[in-house]
Tab-separated table of C-alpha atoms in Angstrom:
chain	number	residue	atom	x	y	z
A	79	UNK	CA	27.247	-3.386	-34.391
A	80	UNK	CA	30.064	-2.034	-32.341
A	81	UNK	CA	28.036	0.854	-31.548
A	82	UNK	CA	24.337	-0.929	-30.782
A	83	UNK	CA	26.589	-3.281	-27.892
A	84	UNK	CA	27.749	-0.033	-26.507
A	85	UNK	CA	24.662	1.460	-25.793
A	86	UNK	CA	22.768	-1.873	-24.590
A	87	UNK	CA	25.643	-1.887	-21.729
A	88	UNK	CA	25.362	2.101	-21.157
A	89	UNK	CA	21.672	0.900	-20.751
A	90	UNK	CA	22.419	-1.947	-18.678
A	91	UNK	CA	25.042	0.675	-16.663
A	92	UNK	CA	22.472	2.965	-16.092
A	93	UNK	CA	19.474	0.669	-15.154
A	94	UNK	CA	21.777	-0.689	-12.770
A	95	UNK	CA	22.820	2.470	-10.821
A	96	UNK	CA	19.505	3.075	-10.936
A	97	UNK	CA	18.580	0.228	-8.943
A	98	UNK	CA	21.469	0.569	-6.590
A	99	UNK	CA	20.419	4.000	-5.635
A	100	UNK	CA	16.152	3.141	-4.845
A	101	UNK	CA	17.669	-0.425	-3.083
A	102	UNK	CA	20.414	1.096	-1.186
A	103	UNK	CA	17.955	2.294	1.853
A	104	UNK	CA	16.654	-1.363	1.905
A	105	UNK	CA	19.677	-2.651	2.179
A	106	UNK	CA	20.590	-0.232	4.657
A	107	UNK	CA	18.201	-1.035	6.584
A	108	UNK	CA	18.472	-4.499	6.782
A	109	UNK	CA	22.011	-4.340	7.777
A	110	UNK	CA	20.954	-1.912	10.473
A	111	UNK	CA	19.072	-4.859	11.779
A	112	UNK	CA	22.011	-7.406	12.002
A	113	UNK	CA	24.304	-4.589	13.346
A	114	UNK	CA	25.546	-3.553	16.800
A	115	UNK	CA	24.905	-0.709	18.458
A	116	UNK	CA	28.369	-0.007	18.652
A	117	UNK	CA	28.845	-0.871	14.715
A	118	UNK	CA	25.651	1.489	13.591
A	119	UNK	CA	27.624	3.996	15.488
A	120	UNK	CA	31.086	3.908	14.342
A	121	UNK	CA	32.303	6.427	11.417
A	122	UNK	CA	33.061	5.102	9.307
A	123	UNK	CA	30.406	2.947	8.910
A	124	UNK	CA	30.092	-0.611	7.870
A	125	UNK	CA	28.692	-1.700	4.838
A	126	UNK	CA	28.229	-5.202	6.431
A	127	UNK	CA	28.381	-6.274	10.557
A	128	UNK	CA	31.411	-8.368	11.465
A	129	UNK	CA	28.991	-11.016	13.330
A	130	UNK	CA	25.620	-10.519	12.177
A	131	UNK	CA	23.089	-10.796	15.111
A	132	UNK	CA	20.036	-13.037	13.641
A	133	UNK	CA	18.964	-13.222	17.245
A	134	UNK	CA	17.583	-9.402	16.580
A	135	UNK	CA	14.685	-10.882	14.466
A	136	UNK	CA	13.939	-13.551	17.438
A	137	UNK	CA	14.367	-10.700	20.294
A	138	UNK	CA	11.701	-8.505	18.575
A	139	UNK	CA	8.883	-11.317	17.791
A	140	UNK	CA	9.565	-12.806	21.452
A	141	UNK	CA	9.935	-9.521	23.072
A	142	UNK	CA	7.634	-6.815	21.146
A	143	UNK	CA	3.927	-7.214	20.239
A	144	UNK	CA	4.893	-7.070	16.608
A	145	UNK	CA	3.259	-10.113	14.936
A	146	UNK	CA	-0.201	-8.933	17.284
A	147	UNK	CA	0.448	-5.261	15.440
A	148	UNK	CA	1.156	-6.392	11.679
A	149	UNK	CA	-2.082	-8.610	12.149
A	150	UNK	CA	-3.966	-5.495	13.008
A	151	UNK	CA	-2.902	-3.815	10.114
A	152	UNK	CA	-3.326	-6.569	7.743
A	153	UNK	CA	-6.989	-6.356	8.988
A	154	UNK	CA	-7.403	-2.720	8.831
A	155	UNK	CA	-5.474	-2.944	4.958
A	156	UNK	CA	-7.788	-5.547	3.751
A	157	UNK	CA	-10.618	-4.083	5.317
A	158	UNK	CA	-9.875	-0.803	3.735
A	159	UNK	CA	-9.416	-2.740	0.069
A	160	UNK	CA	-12.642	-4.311	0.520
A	161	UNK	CA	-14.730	-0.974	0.598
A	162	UNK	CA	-12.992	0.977	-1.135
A	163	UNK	CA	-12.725	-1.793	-4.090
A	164	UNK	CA	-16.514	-2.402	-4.048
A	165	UNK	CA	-17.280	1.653	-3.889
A	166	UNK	CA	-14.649	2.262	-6.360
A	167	UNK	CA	-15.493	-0.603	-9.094
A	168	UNK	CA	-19.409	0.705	-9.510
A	169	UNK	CA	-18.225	4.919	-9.208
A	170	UNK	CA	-15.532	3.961	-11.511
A	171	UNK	CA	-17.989	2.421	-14.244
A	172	UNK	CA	-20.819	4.665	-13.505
A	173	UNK	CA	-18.854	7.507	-14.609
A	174	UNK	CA	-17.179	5.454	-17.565
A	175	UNK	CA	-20.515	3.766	-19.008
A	176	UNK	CA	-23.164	6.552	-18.060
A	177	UNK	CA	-23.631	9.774	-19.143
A	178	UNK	CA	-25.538	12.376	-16.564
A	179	UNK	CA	-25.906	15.739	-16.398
A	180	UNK	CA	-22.900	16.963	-14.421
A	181	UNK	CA	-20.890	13.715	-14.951
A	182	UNK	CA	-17.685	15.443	-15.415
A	183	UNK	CA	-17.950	17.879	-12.789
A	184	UNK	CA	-18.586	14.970	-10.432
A	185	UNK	CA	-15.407	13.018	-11.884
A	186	UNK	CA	-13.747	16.220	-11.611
A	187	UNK	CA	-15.186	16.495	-7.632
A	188	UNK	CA	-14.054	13.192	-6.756
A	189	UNK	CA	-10.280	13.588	-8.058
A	190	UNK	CA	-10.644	17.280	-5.952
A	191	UNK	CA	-11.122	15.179	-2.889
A	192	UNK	CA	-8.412	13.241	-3.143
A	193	UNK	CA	-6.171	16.200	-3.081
A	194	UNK	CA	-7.403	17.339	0.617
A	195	UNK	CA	-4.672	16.509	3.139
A	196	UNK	CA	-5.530	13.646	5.909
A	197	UNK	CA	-5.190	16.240	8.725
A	198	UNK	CA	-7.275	18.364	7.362
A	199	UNK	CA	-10.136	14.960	7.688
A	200	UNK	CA	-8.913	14.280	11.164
A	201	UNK	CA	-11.202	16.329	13.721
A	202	UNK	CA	-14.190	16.119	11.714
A	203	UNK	CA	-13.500	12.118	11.990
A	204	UNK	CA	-12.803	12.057	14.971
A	205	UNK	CA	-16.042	13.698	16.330
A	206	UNK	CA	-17.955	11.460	14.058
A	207	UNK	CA	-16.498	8.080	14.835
A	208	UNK	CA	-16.455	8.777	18.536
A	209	UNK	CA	-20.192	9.625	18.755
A	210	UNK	CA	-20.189	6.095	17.018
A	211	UNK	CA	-18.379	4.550	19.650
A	212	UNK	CA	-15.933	3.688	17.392
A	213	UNK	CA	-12.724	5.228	18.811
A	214	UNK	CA	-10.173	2.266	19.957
A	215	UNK	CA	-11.477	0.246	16.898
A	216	UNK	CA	-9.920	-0.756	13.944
A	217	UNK	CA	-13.275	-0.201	12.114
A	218	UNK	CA	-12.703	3.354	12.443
A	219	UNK	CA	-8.885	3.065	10.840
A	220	UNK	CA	-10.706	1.164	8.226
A	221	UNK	CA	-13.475	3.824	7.470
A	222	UNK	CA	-11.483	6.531	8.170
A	223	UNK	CA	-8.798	5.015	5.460
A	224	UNK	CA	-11.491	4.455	2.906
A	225	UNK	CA	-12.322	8.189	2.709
A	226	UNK	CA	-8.645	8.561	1.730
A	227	UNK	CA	-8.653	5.671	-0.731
A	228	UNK	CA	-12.121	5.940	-2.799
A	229	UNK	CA	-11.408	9.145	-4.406
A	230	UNK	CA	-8.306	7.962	-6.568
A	231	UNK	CA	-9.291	4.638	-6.999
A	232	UNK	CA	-13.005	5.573	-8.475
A	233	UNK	CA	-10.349	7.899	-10.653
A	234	UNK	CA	-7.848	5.133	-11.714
A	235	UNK	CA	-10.643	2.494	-12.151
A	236	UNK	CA	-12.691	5.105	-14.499
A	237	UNK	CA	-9.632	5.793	-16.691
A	238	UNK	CA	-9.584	1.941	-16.866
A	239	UNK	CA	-12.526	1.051	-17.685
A	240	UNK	CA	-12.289	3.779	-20.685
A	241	UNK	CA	-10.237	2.162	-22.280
A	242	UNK	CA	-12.285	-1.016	-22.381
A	243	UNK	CA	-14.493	-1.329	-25.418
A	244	UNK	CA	-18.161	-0.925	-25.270
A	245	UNK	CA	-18.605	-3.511	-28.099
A	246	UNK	CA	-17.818	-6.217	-25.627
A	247	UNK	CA	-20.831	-5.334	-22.700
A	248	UNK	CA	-22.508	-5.171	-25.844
A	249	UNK	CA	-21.603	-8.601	-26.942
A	250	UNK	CA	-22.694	-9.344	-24.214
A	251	UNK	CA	-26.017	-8.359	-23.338
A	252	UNK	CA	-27.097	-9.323	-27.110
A	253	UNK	CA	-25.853	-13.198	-25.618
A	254	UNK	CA	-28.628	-12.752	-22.611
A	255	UNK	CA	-26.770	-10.660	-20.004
A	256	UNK	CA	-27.802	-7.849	-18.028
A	257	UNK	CA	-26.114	-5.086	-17.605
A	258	UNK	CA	-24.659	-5.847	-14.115
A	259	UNK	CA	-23.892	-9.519	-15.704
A	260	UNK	CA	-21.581	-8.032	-17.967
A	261	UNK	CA	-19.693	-5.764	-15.799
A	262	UNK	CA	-19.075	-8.999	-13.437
A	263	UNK	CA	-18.409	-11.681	-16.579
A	264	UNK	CA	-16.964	-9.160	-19.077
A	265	UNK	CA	-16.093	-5.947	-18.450
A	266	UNK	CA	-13.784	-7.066	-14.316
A	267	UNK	CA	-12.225	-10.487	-15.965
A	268	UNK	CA	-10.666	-7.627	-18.802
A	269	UNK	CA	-10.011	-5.690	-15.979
A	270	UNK	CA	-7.985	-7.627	-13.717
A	271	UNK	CA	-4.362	-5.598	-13.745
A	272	UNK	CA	-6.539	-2.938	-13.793
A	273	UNK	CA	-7.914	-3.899	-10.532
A	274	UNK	CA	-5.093	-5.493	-9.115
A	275	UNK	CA	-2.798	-2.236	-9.222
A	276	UNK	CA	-5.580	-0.477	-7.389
A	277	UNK	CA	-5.889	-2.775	-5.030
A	278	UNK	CA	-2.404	-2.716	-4.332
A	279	UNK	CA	-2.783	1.256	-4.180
A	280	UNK	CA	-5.240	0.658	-1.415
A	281	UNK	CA	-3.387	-1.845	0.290
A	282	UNK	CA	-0.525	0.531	0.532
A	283	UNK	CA	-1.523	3.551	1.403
A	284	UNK	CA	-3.283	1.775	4.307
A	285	UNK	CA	-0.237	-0.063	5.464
A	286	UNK	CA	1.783	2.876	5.617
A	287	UNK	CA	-0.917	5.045	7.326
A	288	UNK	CA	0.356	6.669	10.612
A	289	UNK	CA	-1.651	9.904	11.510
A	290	UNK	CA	-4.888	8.271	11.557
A	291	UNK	CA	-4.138	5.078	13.748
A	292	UNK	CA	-2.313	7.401	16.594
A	293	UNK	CA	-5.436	10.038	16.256
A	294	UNK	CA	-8.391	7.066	16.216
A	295	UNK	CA	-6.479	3.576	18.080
A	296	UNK	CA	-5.092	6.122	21.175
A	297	UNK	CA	-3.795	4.145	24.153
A	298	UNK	CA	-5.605	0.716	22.595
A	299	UNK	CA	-3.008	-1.449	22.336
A	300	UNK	CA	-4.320	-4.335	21.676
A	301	UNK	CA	-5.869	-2.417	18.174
A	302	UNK	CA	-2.542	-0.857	17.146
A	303	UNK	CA	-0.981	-1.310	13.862
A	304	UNK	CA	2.542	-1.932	13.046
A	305	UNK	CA	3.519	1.606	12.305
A	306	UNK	CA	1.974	2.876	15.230
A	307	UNK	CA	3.844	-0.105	17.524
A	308	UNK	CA	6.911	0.742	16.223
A	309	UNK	CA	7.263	4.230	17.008
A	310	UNK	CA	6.560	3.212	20.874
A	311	UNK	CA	10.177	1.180	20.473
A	312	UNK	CA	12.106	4.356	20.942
A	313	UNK	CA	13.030	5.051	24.358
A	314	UNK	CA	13.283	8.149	26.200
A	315	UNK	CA	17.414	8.156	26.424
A	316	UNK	CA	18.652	4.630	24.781
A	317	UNK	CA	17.453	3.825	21.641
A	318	UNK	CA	18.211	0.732	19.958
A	319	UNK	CA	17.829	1.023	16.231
A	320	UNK	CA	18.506	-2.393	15.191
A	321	UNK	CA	15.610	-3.396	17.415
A	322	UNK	CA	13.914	-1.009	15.423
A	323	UNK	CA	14.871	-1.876	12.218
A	324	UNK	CA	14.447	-5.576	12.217
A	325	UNK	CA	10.966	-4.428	13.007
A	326	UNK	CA	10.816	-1.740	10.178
A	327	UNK	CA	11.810	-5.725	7.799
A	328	UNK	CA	9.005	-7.485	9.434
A	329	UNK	CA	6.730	-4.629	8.203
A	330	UNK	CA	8.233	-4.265	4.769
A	331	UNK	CA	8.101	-7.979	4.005
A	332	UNK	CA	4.170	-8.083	3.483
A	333	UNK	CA	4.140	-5.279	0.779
A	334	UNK	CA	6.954	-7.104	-0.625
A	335	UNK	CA	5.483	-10.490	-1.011
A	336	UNK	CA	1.796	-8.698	-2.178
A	337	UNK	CA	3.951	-7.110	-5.032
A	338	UNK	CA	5.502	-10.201	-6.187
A	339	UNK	CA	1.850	-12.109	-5.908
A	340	UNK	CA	0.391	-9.550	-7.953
A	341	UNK	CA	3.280	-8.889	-10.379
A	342	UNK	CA	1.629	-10.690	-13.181
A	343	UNK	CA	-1.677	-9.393	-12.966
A	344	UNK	CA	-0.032	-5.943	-13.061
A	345	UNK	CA	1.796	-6.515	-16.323
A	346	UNK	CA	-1.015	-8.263	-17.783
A	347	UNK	CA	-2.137	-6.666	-20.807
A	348	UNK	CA	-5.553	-5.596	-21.895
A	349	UNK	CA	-5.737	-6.867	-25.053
A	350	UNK	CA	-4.765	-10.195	-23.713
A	351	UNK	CA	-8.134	-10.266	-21.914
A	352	UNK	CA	-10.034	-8.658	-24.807
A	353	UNK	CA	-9.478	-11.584	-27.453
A	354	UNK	CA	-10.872	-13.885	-25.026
């Protein structure tokens, strides 16, 4: 007995240095924010500012585009989601459900492109979406994101769908539905944390894009996201880093609350939707 109540709190221990060590830089950060210049300078530091300085938050939405920027990246983001979601559901269950000559290879293909770095993407882009007129636009950022995003998430959402038994399309069809009626009343309702941790993927990987908005947005600034925005807040001898930080919050805070929305889904289990 002795021994099991030892190891639950080496557990415990453990799970919580664990946690102290990936929530330190948040922390970090966020004190950064309410700090002085003087006090983010100072060795050693400060673990917590003397007066914290709330009016940093106020200073940056009053005095910095910021709210304009994360509202162009929540519409590139959700942009991006939307194609690559709708792209990456029928791939996904093509290459689960059907077999074709040179299936694999083309799974195989798909994860392949994945793998190729964004810069490598970038010039070839670039010539295409400005002969589209599309350089300045946030349709290009969303495009040019999707070609990132639809390779993994036609791999994830295959693996998925795997794992989902035939039996039920099956079920299905024999009760009157077509094929594309089951994948929509079946096969997606099973699929939901499925879906909703590749959607989250997507969302992510287009938030923290960077290389592609200051390549395709250039000197639009009414089109630039938050990442790109904030890297303008440096200046060229002064730099104030809790300006810049309290910024850096108002761009973490969206990914935050998406995670917390979508926490059930992603825990969800399959079977849970299977039974039904």
């Amino acid at each position: 007995m002795q021994r099991t109540t030892l190891q639950t709190l080496s557990l415990y221990a453990g799970l919580a240095v664990v946690c102290g060590v990936l929530l330190f830089p948040i922390y970090w950060l966020f004190v950064t924010a309410l700090s002085t210049l003087a006090e983010i300078r100072q060795l050693p530091p400060s673990f917590w500012p003397a007066e914290p300085q709330w009016s940093t938050f106020a200073k940056v939405g009053t005095e910095r585009p910021i709210f304009l920027w994360l509202w162009n990246s929540t519409l590139a983001a959700l942009g991006s989601v939307a194609l690559s979601m709708v792209v990456s559901v029928f791939a996904g269950y093509s290459l689960s459900r059907f077999s074709m000559k040179g299936g694999r290879s083309l799974g195989l293909f798909i994860l392949t492109a994945k793998m190729l770095p964004a810069t490598l993407l970038v010039i070839p882009l670039f010539g295409i979406f400005r002969s589209m007129g599309l350089i300045g636009s946030l349709w290009s950022l969303v495009l040019a994101h999707a070609t990132l995003i639809i390779p993994f998430t036609t791999w994830m959402l295959k693996g998925y769908f795997d794992t989902i038994p035939r039996e039920l399309e099956q079920a299905a069809m024999v009760d009157g539905c077509s094929p594309l009626g089951a994948l929509f009343r079946v096969v997606l309702p099973v699929a939901t944390p499925g879906l909703a941790a590749t959607a989250l993927y997507a969302f992510v990987l287009s938030w923290a894009d960077y290389a592609y908005a200051r390549t395709f947005l250039t000197n639009a600034q009414g089109s630039w996201t938050a990442n790109l925005g904030i890297t303008t807040m440096k200046g060229e001898y002064v730099t104030d880093w809790n300006e810049i930080s309290a910024a850096a919050v108002f761009i973490a805070l969206p990914i935050i609350l998406i995670y917390l929305f979508l926490e059930r889904y992603l825990v969800g289990g399959l079977t849970a939707g299977a039974e039904k």
